[in-house]
Coordinates of C-alpha atoms and ligand atoms in Angstrom, one line a residue:
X952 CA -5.1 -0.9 -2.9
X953 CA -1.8 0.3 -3.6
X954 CA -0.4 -1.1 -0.1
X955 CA -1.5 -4.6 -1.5
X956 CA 0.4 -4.9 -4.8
X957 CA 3.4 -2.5 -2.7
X958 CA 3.6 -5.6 0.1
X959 CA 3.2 -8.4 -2.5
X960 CA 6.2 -7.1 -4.9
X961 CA 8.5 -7.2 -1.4
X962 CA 6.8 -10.4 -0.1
X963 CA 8.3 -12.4 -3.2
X964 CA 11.5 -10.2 -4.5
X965 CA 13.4 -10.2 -1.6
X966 CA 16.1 -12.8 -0.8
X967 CA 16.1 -14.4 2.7
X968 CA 17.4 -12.0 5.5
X969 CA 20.4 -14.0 6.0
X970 CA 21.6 -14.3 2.5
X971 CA 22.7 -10.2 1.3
X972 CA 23.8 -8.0 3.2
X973 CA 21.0 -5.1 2.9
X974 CA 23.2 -2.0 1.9
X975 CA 20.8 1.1 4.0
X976 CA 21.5 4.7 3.0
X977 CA 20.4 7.0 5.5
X978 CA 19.0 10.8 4.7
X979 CA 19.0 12.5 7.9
X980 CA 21.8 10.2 10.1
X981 CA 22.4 12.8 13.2
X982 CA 18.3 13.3 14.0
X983 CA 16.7 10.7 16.3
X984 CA 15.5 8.0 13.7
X985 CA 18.9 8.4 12.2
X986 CA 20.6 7.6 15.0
X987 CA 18.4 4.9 16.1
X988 CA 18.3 3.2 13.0
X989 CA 22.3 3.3 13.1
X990 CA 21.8 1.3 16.8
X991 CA 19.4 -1.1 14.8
X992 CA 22.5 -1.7 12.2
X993 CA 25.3 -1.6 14.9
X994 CA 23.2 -4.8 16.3
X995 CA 22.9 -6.7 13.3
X996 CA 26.1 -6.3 11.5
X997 CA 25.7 -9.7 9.6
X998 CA 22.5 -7.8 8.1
X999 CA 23.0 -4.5 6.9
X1000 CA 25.7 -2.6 5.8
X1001 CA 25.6 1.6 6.1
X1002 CA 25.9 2.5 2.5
X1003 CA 25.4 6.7 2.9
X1004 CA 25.2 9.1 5.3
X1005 CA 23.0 12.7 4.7
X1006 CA 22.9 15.4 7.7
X1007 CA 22.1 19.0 6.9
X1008 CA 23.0 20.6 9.4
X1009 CA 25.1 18.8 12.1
X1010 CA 28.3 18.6 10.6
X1011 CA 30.2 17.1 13.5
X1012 CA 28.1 13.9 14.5
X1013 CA 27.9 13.2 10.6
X1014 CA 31.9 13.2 11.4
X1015 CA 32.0 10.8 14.3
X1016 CA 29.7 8.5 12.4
X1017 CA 31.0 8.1 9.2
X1018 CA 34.4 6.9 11.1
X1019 CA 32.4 4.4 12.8
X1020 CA 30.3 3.0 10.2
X1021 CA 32.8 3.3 7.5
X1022 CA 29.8 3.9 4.5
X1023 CA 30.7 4.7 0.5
X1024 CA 29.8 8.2 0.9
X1025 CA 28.6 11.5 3.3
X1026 CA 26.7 14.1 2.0
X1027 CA 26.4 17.5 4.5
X1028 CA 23.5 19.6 3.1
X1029 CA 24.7 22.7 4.6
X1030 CA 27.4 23.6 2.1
X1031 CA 29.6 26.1 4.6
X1032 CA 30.4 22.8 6.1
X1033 CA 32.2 20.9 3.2
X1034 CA 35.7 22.0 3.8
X1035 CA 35.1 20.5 7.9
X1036 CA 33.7 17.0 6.9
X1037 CA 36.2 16.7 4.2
X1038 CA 39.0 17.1 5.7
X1039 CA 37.9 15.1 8.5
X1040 CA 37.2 12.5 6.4
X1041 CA 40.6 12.7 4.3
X1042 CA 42.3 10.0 5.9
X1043 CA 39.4 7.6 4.6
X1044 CA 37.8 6.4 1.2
X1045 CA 34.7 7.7 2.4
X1046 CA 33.5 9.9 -0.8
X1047 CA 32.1 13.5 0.6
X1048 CA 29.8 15.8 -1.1
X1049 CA 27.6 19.2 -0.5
X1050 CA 24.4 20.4 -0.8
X1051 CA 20.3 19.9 -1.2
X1052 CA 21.1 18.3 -4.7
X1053 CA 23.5 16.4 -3.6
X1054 CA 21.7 14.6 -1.1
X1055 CA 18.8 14.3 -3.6
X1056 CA 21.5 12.7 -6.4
X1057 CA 23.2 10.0 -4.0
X1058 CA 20.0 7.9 -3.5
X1059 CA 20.5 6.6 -7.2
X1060 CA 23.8 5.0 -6.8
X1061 CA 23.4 1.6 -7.4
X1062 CA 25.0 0.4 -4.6
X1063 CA 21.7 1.5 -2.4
X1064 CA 19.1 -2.0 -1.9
X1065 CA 16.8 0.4 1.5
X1066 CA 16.9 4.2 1.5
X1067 CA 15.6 5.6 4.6
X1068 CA 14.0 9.2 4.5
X1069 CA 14.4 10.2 8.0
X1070 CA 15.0 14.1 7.1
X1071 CA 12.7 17.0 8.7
X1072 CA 9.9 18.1 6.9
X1073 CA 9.6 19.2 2.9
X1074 CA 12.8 18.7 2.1
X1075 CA 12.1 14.5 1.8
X1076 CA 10.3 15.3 -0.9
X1077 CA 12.8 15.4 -4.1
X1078 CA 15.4 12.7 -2.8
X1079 CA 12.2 10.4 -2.1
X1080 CA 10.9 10.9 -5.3
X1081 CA 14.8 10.3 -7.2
X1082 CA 15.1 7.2 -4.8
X1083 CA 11.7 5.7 -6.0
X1084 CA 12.7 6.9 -9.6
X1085 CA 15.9 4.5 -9.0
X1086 CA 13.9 1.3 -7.9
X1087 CA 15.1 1.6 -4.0
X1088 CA 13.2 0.2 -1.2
X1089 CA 11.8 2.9 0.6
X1090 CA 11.3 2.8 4.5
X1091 CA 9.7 6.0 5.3
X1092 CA 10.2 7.7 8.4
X1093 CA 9.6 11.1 6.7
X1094 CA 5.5 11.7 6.7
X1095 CA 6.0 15.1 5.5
X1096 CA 6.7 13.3 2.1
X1097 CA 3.5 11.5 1.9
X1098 CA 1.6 14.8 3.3
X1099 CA 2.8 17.2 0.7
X1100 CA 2.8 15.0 -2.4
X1101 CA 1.1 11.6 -1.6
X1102 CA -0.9 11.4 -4.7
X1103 CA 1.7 11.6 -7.1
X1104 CA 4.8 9.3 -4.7
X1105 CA 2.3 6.9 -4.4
X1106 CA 1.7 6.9 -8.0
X1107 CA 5.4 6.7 -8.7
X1108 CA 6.0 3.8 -6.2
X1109 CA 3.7 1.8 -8.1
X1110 CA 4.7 2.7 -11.3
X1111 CA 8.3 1.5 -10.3
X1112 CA 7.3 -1.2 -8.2
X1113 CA 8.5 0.3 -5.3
X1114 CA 7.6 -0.9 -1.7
X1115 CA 7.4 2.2 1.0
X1116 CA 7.8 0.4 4.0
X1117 CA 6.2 2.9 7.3
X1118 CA 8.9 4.0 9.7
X1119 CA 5.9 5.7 11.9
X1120 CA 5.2 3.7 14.9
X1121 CA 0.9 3.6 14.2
X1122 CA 1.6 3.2 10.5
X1123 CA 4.0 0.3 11.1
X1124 CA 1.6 -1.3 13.5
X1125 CA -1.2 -1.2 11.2
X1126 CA 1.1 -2.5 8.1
X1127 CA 2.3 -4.9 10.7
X1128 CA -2.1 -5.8 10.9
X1129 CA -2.2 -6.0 7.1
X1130 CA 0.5 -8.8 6.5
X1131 CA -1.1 -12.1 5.5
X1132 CA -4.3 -10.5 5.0
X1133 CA -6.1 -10.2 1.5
X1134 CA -9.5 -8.7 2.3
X1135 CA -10.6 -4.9 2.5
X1136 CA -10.1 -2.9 5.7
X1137 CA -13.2 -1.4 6.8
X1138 CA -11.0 1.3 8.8
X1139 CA -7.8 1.7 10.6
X1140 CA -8.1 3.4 13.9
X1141 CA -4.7 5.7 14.9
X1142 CA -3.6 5.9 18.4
X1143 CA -2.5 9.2 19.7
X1144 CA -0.4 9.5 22.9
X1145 CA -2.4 13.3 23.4
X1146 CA 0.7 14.5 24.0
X1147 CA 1.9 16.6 27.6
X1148 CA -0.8 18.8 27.4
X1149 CA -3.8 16.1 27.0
X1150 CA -5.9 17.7 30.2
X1151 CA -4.8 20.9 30.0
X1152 CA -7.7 23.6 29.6
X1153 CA -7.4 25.6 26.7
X1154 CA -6.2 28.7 29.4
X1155 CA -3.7 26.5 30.4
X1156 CA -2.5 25.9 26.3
X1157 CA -2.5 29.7 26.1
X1158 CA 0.5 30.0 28.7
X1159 CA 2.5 26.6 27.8
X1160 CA 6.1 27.5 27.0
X1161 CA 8.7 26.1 24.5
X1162 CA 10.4 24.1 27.3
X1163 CA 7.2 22.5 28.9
X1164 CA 6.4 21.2 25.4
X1165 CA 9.7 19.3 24.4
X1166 CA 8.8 17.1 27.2
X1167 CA 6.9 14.3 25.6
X1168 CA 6.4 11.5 27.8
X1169 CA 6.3 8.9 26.4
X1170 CA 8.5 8.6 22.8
X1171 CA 11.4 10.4 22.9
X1172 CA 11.6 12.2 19.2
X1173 CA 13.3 15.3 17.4
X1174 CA 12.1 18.8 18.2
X1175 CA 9.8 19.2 15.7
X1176 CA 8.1 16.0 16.0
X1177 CA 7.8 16.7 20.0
X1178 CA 6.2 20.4 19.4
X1179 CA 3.9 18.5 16.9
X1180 CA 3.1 15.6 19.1
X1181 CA 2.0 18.7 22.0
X1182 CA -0.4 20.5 19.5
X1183 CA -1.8 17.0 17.6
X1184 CA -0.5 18.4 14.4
X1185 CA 1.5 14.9 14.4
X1186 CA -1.7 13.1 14.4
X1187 CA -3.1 15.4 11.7
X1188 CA -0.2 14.7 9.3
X1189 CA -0.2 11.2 10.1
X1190 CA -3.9 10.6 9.3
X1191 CA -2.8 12.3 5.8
X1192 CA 0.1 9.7 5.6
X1193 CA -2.6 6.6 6.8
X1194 CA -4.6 8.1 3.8
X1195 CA -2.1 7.5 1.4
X1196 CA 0.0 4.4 2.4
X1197 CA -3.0 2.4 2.4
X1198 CA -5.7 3.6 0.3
X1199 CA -8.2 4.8 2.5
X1200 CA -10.9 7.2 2.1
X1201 CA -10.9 9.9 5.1
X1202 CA -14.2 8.3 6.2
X1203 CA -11.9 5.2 7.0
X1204 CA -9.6 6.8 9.3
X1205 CA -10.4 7.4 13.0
X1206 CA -8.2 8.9 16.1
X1207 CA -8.3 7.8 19.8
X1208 CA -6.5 8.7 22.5
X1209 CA -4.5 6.4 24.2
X1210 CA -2.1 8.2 26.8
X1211 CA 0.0 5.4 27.6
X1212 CA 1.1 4.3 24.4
X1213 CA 1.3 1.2 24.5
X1214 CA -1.1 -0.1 21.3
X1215 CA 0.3 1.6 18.4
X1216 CA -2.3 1.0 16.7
X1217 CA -5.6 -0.6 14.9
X1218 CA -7.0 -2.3 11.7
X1219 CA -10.7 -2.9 11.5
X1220 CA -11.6 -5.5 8.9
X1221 CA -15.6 -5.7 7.0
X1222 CA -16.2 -8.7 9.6
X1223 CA -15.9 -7.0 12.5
X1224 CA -12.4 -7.9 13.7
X1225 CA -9.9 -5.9 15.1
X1226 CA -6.3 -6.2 14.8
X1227 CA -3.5 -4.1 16.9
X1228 CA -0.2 -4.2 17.3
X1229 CA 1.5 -3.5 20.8
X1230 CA 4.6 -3.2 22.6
X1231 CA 6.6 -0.7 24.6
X1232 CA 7.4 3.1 23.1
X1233 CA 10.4 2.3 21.0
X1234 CA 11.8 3.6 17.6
X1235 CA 13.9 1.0 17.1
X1236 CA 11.4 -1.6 16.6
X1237 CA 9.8 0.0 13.5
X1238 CA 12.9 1.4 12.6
X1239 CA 14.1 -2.6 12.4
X1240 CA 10.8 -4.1 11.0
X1241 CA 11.3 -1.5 7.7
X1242 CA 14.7 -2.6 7.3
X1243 CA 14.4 -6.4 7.8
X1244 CA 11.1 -7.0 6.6
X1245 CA 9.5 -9.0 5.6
X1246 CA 11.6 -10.8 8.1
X1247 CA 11.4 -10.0 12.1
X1248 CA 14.9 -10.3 13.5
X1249 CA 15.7 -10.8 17.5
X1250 CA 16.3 -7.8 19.7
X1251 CA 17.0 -7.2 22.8
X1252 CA 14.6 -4.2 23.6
X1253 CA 12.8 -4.0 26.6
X1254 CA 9.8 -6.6 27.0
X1255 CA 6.2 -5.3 27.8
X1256 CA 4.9 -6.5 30.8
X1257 CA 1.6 -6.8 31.6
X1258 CA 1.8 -5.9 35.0
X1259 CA 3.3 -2.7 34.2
X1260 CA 0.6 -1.6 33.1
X1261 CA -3.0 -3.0 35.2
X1262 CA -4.9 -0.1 32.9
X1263 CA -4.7 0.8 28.9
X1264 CA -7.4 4.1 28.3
X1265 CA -8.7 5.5 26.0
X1266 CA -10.8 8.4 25.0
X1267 CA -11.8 10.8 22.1
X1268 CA -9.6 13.6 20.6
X1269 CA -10.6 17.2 21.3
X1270 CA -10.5 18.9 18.6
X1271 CA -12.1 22.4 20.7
X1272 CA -8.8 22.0 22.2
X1273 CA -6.3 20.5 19.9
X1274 CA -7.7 22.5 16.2
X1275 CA -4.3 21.4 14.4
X1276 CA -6.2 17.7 14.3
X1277 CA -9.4 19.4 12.4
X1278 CA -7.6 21.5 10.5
X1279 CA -5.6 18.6 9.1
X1280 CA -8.7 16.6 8.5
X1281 CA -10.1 19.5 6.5
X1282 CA -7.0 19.5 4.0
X1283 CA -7.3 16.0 3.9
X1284 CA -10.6 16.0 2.7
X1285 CA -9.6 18.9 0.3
X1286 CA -6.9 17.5 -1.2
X1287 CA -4.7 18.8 -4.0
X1288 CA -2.7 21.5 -2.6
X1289 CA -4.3 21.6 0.5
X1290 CA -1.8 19.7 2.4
X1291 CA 1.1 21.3 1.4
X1292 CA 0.0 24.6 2.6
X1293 CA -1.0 23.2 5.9
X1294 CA 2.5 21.4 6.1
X1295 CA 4.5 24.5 5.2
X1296 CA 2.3 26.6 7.4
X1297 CA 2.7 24.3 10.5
X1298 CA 6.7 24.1 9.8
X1299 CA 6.9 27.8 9.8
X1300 CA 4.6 28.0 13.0
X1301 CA 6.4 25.5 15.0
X1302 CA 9.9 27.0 14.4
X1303 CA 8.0 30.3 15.4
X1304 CA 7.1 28.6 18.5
X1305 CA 10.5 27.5 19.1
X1306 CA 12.0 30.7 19.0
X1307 CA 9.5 32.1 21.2
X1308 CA 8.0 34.3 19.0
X1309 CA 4.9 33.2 19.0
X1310 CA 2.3 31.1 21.5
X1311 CA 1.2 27.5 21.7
X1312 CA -2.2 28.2 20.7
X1313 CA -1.1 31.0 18.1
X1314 CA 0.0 28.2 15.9
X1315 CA -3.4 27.3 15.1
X1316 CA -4.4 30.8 15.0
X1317 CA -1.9 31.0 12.4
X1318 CA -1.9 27.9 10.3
X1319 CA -6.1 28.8 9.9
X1320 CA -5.1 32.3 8.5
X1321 CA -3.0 31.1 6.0
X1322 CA -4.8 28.4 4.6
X1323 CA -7.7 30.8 4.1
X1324 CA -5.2 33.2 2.1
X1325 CA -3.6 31.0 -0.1
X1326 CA -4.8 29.7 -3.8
X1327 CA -5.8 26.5 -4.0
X1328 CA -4.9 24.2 -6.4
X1329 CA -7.0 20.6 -7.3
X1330 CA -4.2 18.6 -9.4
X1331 CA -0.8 20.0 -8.9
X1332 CA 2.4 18.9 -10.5
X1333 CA 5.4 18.3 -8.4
X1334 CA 6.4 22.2 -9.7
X1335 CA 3.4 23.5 -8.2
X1336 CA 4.1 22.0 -4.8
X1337 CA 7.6 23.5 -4.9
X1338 CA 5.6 26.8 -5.2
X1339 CA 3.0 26.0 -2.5
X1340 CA 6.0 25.4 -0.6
X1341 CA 8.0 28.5 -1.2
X1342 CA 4.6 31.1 -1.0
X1343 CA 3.3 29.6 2.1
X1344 CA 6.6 29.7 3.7
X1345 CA 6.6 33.5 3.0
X1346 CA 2.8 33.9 3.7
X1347 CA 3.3 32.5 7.1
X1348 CA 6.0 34.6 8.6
X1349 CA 4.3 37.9 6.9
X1350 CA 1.0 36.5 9.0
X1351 CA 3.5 35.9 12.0
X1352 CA 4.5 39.5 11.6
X1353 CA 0.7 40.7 11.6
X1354 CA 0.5 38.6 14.9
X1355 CA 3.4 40.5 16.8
X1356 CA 2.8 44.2 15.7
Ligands
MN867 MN1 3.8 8.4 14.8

C-alpha cells in the first residue's frame, strides 16, 4: 500500500500551514495547471512562496511571470530563447538558465519544500525522478510520469520517503476518500466526463475536426489533455496513474461515465461503502489541496449548488467507440514497457491530429499498429524507457506516413 505509508510520512512531517511559508517550484508555469496553480499562490500569499519557474516553449509568459512572482530562478527549456528571458530578466536577481537538463537539475536546490510537475507528457519523467532523488514533496499534475515509469517512481518515492500528492481531479478526489482511512479499498471507481463527442456514432468520430475537439465542456485544460479527454485516452492513462498511486490491481479499477462532472470521483471500501468527492469543474481546487495539504485552506471558488444540477447520470464507457480506453487497459495489464509505447504512440498521434494530418479515429488506428510492432520489454530500467521512448516516437510517424501514402 504505498499510498498508505506515502500519506502517513506527510500526515506527521509537515509543520502546521500557517507556520513556513511552503516554497513551490513549478515545471511547466505558462500551461493551464501552471498558471492556475500561480492564481492558487497569488491568493494565499502568507502560504506559499514561488521558488522556480520552468516553461519550454513560451518564452514570453515565463517573462511576464517571473516579474510578478519574483522566484530564485527561470529555467526556458527551449534553448534559442535564453538570450530573450535573460535579458528580460537582467534588471532582477532572478537566476536564468536553458535547456532539458536544466530544468531536470533545478528541482534539487534546496531551497524547494513542493515541486509541481505540471509539464506535457514524457518529458516529466527525469526532473520527477531528480526531485524525488532530492526528498521534495511531489504534487503531480503530470500522469504521463506515472504512466511511462510508475513501477520504478513509485519505488523511488518510497525509498526516499517521498509523498506524490495527485494534481488529477479523480485522483485527488479519491486521495481526498482515502484520508483518515486505514482499511483496504475494494476498488476505486473513475469518473469520465466522455468528453464532446460522448453520443456521437462512430461515423460521426470519423468526420470530427481539430477545432470541434478542443471544445471540452466541461474542464477547461491544455491542448493535449482536451484532444485526449475527446478520444478517452485521458481516462486510459489515468487508470494507469490510479494503478500506481494507490496500489491497485487492474481488477480494482472501474470507469463510468458521468457527463456532467460534477463527482470526481469514487472509493469503494471491503464493507460495501462508497465514498466520493464532489464539487464544481475546477483546477484550482486540486491544484490547492496538493499544495496545502494535509491542510484545506478557504477559497473563494464558485459553490455547487444543488439546484443547478436536479440530475447527476451516469452510464458505461464504450469502448466499440472510444478503443484508446481498451487499449490502455490492455498495456496496463501488460505492464513493463507496455505503457510507454502506448504513451509515446498516443503523443505522437495526437500532435498528428493537431496538425491535421491525420483523423480522429485514425489515432486508434495508429496507436494499435504500433504497439503490435514494437518489442516488449517485462522489467525495464529507466534507460530502456528512454529507448521505448525514442523508437516509438520514430515508429509512429513512419506508421503515420504508411497512413497518408
Ligand atoms: Mn483527470
Amino acid at each position: 500500500m504505498a499510498i498508505r505509508l506515502i500519506l502517513k510520512n506527510t500526515l506527521y512531517s509537515n509543520p502546521p500551514i500557517h507556520q513556513l511559508k511552503r516554497r513551490i517550484a513549478i515545471l511547466g508555469s505558462t500551461g493551464s495547471i501552471g498558471t492556475q496553480a500561480l492564481e492558487v499562490i497569488t491568493s494565499n500569499p502568507d502560504l506559499f512562496e514561488v521558488e522556480v519557474l520552468t516553461a519550454y516553449n513560451s518564452y514570453e509568459t515565463l517573462v511576464k511571470q517571473a516579474l510578478t512572482f519574483l522566484p530564485n530562478a527561470v529555467v526556458i527549456g527551449n534553448k534559442d530563447s535564453y538570450g530573450f528571458v535573460r535579458d528580460a530578466l537582467s534588471a532582477t536577481d532572478i537566476k536564468v538558465y536553458a535547456g532539458s537538463e536544466a530544468i531536470a537539475q533545478i528541482v534539487e536546490m534546496d531551497t524547494i519544500d513542493i515541486v509541481l510537475t505540471a509539464m506535457v507528457g514524457f518529458s516529466g519523467l527525469i526532473p520527477t525522478i531528480n526531485a524525488i532523488k532530492a526528498k521534495k514533496t511531489i504534487a503531480l499534475a503530470n500522469k504521463e510520469t506515472l504512466v511511462v515509469a510508475g513501477e520504478l517512481i513509485t519505488e523511488l518515492a518510497l525509498q526516499h520517503k517521498v509523498p506524490i500528492i495527485p494534481v488529477d481531479s479523480e485522483h485527488s478526489a479519491i486521495f481526498q476518500c482515502l484520508v483518515g482511512e486505514k482499511s483496504p479499498i475494494e476498488k476505486i471507481i473513475l469518473t469520465a466526463s466522455g468528453g464532446p463527442f460522448r453520443q456521437h456514432t462512430l461515423d460521426q468520430l470519423k468526420r470530427v475536426t481539430c477545432t470541434d475537439a478542443l471544445n471540452h465542456p466541461n474542464w477547461c485544460m491544455g491542448s493535449k489533455i482536451t484532444i485526449d479527454s475527446a478520444t478517452m485516452m485521458n481516462k486510459g492513462l489515468e487508470i494507469i496513474e490510479a494503478k500506481w498511486l494507490f496500489s491497485l490491481n487492474p481488477s480494482q479499477i472501474d470507469v463510468i461515465v458521468h457527463p456532467q462532472s460534477i463527482i470526481h470521483s469514487l472509493v469503494q471500501f471491503e464493507d460495501g461503502s462508497l465514498k466520493a468527492q464532489l464539487g464544481l469543474p475546477d483546477m484550482r481546487l486540486p491544484i490547492q489541496y496538493a499544495l496545502s495539504f494535509p491542510h484545506r485552506i478557504k477559497s473563494d471558488f464558485p459553490r455547487f449548488n444543488f439546484s443547478n444540477y436536479p440530475t447527476l447520470t451516469f452510464e458505461e464507457p464504450d469502448t466499440k467507440r472510444f478503443r484508446n480506453l481498451a487499449l490502455a487497459k490492455e498495456a496496463l495489464v501488460k505492464g513493463g514497457n507496455a505503457p510507454c509505447i502506448l504513451n509515446a504512440a498516443n503523443e505522437i498521434a495526437v500532435d498528428s491530429f493537431l496538425k491535421e494530418k491525420i483523423g480522429f479515429l485514425q489515432m486508434s488506428d495508429i496507436i494499435e499498429k504500433v504497439i503490435a510492432r514494437s518489442i516488449f520489454i517485462l522489467k525495464p530500467s529507466i534507460e530502456d524507457y528512454s529507448l521505448t521512448d525514442e523508437q516509438t516516437r520514430i515508429l509512429t510517424q513512419n506508421v503515420i506516413k504508411e497512413h497518408q501514402s
